[in-house]
mmCIF file of C-alpha atoms in Angstrom:
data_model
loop_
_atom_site.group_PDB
_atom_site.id
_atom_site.type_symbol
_atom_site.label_atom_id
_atom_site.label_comp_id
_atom_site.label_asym_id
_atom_site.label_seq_id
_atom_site.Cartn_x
_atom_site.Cartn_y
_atom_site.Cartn_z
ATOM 1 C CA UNK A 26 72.003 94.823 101.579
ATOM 2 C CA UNK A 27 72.334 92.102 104.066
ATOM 3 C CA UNK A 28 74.280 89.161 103.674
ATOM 4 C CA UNK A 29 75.597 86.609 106.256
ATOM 5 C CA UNK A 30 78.879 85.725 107.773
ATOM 6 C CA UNK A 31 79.309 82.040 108.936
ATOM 7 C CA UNK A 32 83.009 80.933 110.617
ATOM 8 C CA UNK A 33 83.357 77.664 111.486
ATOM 9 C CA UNK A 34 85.900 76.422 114.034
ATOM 10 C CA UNK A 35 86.756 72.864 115.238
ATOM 11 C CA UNK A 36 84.477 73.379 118.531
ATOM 12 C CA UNK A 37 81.968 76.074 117.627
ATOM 13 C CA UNK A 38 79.930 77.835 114.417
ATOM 14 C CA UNK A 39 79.311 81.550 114.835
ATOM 15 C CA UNK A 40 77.005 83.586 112.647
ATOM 16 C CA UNK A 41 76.083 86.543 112.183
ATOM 17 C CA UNK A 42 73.682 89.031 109.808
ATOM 18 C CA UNK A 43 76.038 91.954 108.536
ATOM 19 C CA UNK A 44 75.209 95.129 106.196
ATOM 20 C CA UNK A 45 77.374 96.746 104.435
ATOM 21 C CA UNK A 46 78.703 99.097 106.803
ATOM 22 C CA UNK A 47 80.419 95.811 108.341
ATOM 23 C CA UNK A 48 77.760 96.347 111.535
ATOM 24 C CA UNK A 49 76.794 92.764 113.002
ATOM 25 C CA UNK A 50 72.644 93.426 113.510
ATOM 26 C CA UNK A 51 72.248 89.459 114.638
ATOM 27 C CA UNK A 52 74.180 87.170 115.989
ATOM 28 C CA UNK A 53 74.083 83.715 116.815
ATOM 29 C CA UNK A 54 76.435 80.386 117.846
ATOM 30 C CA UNK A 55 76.096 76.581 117.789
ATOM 31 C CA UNK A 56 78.489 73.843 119.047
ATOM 32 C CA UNK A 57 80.626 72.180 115.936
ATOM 33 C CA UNK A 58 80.135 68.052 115.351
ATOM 34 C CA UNK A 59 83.550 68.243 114.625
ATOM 35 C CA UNK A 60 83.984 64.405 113.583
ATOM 36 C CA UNK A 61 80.355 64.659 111.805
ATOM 37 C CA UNK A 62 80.987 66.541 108.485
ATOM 38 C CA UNK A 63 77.304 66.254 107.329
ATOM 39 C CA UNK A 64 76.247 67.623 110.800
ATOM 40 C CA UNK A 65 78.705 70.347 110.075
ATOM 41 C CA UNK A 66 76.497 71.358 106.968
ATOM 42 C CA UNK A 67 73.405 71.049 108.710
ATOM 43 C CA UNK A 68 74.553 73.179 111.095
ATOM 44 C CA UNK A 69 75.406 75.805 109.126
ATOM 45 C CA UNK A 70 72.490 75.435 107.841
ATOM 46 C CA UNK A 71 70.179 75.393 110.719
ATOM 47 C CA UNK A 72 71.927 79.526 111.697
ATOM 48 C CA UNK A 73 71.358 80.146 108.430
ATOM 49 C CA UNK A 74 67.590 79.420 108.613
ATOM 50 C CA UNK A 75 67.175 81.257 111.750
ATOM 51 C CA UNK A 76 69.343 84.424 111.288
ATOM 52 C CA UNK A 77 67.114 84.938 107.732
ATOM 53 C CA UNK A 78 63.785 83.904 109.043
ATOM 54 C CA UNK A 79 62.794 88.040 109.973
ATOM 55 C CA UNK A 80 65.418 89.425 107.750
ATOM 56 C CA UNK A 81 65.966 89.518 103.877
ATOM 57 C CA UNK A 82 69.525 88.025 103.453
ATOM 58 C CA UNK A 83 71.266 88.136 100.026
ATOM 59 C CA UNK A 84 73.926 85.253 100.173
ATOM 60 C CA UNK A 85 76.074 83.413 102.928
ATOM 61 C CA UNK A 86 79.413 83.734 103.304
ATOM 62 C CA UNK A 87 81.207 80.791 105.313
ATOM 63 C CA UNK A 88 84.751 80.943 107.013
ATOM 64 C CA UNK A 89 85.967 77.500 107.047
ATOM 65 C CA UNK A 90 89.796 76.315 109.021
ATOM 66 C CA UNK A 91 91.071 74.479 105.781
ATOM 67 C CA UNK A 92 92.292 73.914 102.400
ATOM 68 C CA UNK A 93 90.176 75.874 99.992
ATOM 69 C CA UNK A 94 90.050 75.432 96.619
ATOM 70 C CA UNK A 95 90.109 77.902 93.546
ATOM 71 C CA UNK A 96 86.352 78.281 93.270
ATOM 72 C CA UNK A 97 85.600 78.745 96.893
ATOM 73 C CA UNK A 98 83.495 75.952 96.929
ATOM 74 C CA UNK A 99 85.261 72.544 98.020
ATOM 75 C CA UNK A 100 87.260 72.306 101.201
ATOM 76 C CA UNK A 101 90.318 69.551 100.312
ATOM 77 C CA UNK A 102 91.625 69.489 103.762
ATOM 78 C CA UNK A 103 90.365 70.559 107.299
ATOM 79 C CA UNK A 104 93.121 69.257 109.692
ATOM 80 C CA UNK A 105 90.074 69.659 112.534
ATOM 81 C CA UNK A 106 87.425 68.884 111.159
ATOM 82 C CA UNK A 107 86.851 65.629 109.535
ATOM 83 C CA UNK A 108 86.160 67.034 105.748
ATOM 84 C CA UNK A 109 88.809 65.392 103.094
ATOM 85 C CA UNK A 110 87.471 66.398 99.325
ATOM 86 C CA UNK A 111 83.990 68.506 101.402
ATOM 87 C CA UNK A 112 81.904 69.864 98.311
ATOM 88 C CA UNK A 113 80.921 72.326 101.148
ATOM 89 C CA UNK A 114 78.961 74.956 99.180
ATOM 90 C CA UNK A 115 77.065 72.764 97.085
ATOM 91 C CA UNK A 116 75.701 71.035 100.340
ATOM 92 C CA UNK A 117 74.932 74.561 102.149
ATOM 93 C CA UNK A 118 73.694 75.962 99.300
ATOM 94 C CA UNK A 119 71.536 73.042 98.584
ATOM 95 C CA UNK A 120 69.918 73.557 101.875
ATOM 96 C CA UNK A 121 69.397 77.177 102.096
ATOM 97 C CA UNK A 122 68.278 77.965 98.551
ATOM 98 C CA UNK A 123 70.851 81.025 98.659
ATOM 99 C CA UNK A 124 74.314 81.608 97.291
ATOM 100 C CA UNK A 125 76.816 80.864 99.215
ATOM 101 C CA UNK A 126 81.257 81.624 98.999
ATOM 102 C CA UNK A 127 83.638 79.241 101.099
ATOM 103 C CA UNK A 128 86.314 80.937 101.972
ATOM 104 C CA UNK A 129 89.696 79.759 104.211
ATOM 105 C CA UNK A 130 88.855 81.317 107.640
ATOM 106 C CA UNK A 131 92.092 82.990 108.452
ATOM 107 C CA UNK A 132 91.356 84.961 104.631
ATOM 108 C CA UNK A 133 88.181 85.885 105.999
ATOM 109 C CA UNK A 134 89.250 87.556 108.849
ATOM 110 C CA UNK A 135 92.147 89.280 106.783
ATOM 111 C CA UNK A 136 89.501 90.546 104.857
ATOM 112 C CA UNK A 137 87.169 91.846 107.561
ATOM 113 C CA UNK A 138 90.106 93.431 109.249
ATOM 114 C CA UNK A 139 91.044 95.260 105.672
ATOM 115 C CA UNK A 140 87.552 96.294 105.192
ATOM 116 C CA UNK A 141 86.256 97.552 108.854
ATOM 117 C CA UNK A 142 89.294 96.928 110.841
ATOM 118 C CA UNK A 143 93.059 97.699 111.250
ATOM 119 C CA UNK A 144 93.342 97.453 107.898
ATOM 120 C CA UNK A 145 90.968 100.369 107.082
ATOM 121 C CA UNK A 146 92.314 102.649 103.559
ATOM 122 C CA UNK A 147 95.116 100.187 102.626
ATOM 123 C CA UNK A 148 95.578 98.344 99.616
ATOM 124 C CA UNK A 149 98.223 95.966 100.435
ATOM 125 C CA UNK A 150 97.962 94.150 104.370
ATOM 126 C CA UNK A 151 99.562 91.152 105.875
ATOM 127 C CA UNK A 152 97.416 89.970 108.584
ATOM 128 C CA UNK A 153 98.909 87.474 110.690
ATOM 129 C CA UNK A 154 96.968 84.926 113.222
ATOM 130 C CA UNK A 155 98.616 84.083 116.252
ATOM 131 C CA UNK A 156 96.654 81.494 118.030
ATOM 132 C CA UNK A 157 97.719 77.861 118.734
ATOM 133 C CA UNK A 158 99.415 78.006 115.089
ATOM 134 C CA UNK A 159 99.839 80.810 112.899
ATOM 135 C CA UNK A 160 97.404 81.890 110.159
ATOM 136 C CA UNK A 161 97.442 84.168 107.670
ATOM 137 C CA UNK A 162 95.438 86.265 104.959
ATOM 138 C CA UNK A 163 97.085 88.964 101.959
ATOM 139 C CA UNK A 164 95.275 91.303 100.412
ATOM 140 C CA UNK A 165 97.297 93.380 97.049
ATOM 141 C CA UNK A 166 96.143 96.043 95.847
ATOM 142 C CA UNK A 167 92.687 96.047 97.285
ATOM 143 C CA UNK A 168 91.961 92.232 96.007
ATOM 144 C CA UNK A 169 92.672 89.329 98.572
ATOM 145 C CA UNK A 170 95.400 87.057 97.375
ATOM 146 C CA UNK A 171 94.681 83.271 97.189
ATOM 147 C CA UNK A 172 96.830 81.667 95.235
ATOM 148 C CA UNK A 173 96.793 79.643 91.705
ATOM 149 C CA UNK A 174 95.247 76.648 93.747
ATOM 150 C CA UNK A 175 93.598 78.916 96.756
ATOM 151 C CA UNK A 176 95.691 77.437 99.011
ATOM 152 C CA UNK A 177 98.054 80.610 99.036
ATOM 153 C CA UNK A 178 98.849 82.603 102.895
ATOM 154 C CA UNK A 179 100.071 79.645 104.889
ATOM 155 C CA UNK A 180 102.344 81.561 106.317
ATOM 156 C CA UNK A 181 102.992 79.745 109.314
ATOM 157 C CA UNK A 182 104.461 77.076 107.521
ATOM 158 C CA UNK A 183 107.478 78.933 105.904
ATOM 159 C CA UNK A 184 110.362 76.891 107.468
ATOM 160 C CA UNK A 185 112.708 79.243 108.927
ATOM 161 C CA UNK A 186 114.665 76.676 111.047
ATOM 162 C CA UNK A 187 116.210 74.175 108.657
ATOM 163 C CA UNK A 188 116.084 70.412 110.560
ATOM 164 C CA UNK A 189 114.061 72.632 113.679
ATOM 165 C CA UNK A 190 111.190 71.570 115.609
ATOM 166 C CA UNK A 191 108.885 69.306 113.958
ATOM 167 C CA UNK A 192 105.115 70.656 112.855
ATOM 168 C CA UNK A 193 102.071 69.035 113.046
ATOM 169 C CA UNK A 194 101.840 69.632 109.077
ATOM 170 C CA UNK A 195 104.995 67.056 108.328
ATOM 171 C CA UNK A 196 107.586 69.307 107.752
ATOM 172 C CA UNK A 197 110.093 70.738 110.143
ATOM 173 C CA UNK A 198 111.171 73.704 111.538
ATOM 174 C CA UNK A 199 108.246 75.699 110.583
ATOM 175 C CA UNK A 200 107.700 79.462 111.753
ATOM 176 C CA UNK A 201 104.581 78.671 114.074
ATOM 177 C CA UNK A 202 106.837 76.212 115.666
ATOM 178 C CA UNK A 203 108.348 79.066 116.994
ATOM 179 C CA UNK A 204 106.382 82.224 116.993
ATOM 180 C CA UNK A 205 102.809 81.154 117.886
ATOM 181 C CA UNK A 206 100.466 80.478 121.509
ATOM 182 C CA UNK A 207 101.513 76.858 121.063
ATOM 183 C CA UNK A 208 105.653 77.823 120.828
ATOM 184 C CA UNK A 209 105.440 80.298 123.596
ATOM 185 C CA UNK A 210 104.082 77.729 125.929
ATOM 186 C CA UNK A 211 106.795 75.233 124.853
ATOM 187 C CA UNK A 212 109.470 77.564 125.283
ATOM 188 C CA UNK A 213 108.709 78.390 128.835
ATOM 189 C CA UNK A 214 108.066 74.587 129.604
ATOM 190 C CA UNK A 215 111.459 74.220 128.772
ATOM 191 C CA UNK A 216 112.591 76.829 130.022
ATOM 192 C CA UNK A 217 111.321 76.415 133.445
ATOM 193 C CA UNK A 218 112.300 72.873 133.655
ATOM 194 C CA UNK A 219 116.149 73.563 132.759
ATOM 195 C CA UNK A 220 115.823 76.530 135.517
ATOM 196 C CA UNK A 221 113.048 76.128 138.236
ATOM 197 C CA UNK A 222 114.227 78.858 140.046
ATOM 198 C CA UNK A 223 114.112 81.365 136.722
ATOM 199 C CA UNK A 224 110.192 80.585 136.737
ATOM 200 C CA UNK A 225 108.723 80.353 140.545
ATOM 201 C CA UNK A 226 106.030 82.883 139.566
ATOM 202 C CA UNK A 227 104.376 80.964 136.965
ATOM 203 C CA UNK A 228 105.227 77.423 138.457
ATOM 204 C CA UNK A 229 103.404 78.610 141.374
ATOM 205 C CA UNK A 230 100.561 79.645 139.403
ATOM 206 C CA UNK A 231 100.636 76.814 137.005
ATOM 207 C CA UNK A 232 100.464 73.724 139.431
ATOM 208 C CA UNK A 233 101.079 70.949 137.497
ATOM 209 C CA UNK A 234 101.047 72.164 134.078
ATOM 210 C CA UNK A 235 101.968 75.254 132.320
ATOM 211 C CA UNK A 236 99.139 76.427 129.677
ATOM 212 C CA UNK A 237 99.523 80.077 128.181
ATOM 213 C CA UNK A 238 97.047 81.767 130.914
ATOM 214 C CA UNK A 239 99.681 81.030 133.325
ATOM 215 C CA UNK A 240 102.944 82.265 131.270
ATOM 216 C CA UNK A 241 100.597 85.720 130.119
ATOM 217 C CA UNK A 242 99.622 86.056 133.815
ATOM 218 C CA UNK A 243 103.173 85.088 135.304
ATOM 219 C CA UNK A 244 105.274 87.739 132.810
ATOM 220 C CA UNK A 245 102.932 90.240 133.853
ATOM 221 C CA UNK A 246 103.999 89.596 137.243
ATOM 222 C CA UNK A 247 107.535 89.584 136.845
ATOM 223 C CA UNK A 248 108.495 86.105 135.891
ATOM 224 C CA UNK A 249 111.724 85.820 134.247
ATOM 225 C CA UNK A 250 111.194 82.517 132.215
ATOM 226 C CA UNK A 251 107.931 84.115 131.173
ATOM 227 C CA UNK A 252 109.452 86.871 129.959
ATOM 228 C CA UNK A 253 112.422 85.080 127.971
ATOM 229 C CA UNK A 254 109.519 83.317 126.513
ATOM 230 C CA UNK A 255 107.613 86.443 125.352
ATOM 231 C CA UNK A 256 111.238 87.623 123.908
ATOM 232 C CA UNK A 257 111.708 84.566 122.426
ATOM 233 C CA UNK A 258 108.338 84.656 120.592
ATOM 234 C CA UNK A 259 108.399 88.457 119.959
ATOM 235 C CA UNK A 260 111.512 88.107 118.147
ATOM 236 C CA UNK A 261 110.920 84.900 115.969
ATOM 237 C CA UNK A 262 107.601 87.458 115.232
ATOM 238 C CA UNK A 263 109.465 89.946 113.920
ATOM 239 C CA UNK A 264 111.784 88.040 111.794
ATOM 240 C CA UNK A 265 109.013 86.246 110.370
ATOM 241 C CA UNK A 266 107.282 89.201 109.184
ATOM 242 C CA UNK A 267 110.546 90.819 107.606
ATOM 243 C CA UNK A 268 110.560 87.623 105.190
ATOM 244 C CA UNK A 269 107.464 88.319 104.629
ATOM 245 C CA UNK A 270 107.994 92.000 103.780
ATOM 246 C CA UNK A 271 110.898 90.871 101.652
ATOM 247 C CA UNK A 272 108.388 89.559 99.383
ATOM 248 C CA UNK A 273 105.327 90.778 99.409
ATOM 249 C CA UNK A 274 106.177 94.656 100.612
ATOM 250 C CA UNK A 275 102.620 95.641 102.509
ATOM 251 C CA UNK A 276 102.222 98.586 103.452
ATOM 252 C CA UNK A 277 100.533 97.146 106.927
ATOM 253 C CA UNK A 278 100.737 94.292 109.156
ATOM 254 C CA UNK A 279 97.571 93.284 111.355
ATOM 255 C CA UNK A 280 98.792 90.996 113.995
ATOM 256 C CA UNK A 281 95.180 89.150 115.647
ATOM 257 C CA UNK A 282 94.606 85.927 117.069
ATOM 258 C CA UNK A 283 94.291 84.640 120.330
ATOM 259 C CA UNK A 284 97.523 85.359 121.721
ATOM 260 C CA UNK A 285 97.397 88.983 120.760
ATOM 261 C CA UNK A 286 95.428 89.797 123.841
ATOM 262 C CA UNK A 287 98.903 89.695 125.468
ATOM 263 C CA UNK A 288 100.290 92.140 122.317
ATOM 264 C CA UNK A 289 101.555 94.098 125.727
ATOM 265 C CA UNK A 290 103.983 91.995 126.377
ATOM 266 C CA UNK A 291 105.973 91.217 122.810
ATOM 267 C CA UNK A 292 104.418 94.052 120.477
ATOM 268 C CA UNK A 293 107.070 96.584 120.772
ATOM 269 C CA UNK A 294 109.823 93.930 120.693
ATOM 270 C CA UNK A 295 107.977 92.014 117.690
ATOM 271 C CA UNK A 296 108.014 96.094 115.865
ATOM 272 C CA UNK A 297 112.045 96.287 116.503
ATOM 273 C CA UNK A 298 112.980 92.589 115.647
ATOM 274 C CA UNK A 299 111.396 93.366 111.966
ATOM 275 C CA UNK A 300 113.026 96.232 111.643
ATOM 276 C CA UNK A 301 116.237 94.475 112.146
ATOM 277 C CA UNK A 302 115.841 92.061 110.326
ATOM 278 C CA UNK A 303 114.312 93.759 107.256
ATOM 279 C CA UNK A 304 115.742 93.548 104.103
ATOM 280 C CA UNK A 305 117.173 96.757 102.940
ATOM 281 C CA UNK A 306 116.470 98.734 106.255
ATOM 282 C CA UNK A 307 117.109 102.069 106.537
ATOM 283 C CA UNK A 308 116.303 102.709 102.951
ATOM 284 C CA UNK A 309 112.460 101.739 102.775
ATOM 285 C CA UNK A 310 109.842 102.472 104.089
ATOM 286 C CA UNK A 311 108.783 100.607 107.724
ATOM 287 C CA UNK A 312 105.335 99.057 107.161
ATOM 288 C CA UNK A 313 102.894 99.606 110.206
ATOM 289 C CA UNK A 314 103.089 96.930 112.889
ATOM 290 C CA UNK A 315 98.738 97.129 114.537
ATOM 291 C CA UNK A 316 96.772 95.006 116.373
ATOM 292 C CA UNK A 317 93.774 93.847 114.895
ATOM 293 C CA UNK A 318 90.625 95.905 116.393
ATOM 294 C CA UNK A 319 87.696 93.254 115.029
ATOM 295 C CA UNK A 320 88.144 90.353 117.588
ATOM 296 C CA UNK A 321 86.841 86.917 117.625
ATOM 297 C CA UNK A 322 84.185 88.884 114.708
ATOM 298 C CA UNK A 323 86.496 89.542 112.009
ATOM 299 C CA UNK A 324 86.264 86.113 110.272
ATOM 300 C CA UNK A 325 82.000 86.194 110.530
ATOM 301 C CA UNK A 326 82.348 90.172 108.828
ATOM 302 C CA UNK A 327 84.865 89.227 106.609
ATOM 303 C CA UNK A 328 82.944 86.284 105.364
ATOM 304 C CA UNK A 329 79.821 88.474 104.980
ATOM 305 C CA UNK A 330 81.083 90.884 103.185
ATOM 306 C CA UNK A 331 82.803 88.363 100.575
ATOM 307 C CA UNK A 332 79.521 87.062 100.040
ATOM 308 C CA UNK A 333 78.224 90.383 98.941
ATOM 309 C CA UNK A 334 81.193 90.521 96.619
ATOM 310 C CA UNK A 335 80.907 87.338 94.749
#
């Protein structure tokens, strides 16, 4: 059985034909019209068309970055993509004459990592994003968790820093604020510019302006700001997950995303700071700390294979 994965992001749409082994057998990607949310639909659309033109495809699964709602079939709120109130899977469905399931993105991956991934023979994961912000998907007891509203997992805006840094969402002092691609590279800016000396590695490499290439590549090299920065993140990381643990108990954490590329540099650190800070340590069990093994695919399987599920 055949179904397809679709995961939209605000600069591309990638697709993909799965079976039910989780194996991508086609493939395919198309530029996002971000600001264009009809174009967005069409889009979808057009992969649609082309990855089922030589292949019998049961129903579409689409990853969307947003606010989905109970039905998986509206998206309230994409912060970037231009969709307020998107009756998303009534349009795609209308113009692919299959079923389709919209699904938050950052679930969809969770659920591709349970399935094929990290995740692989447990029944109760955390997965946690780490990319410019912090996503999040939960699955309990085999069933991915979305909420009364479907608008459950956005983890990265638990506020662990009362009157901290201020987050894009409105609220302050938010944990990707602190423990995400986007707070590492703000924590070595300022690190860097209250000690220049600290940071010569990556202020050489950086030029002008310090991006996250440069603070991955200088801590690698040595660089001491980079590496406070890493420590910094690592152990905002693992406090974040203990709180986590405190309520939901998994028996697994899959840490993906973007900035897990560099999980050389703050994994171990990230594993100790949760087990200091968990709640009740030393009598409970330590859930597993892994690194997500799906990659930038995770959200397209995970998608597919909800589909298949509906």
């Amino acid at each position: 059985m055949l179904t397809i994965g679709v995961d939209i992001g605000g600069t591309k749409v990638a697709a993909g034909v799965v079976d039910d082994q989780g194996k991508i057998v086609a493939h395919t990607l198309r530029p996002t019209a971000a600001d264009r949310p009809d174009l967005v639909a069409e889009t979808v659309a057009d992969v649609v068309r082309e990855l089922s033109a030589r292949r019998e495809v049961e129903a579409v699964g689409v990853g969307a970055a947003g606010f989905v709602d109970e039905t998986r079939s509206m998206v309230r709120f994409a912060p970037n993509l231009a969709w307020r109130e998107e009756p998303l899977q009534k349009k795609i469905s209308g113009l692919v004459g299959l079923p389709v399931v919209i699904e938050n993105d950052a679930n969809a991956m969770a659920w591709g990592e349970t399935r094929f991934g990290a995740g692989r023979g447990q029944s109760h994961v955390v997965c946690v994003t780490l990319g410019t912000g912090i996503g999040g998907g939960i699955v309990i007891d085999g069933a991915l968790y979305r909420g009364r509203w479907g608008m459950g997992a956005e983890m990265g805006h638990m506020q662990v820093v009362p009157g901290g840094r201020p987050c894009g969402c409105g609220n302050i002092g938010c944990w990707e604020q602190y423990a995400s691609g986007q707070a590492l590279v703000k924590e070595a800016r300022e690190l860097a510019e209250a000690d220049p000396k600290r940071a010569e590695i990556l202020l050489g490499l950086a030029g002008g302006k310090i991006e996250g290439e440069e603070v991955t590549e200088a801590a690698k090299l040595g660089d001491e700001v980079s590496l406070a920065a890493f420590a910094s993140f690592a152990d905002w990381l693992g406090q974040g997950m203990a709180d986590l643990a405190a309520v939901l108990d998994p028996g697994c954490f899959i840490v993906g995303g973007g900035v897990s590329r560099a999980a050389d540099l703050f994994i171990d650190r990230a594993r100790e700071s949760f087990a200091e800070h968990l709640t009740g340590r030393g009598h409970r069990p330590l859930a597993e700390i892994r690194l997500a093994e799906l990659g930038a695919s995770a959200g397209v399987v995970g998608a597919a294979d909800l589909a298949r599920r509906r």
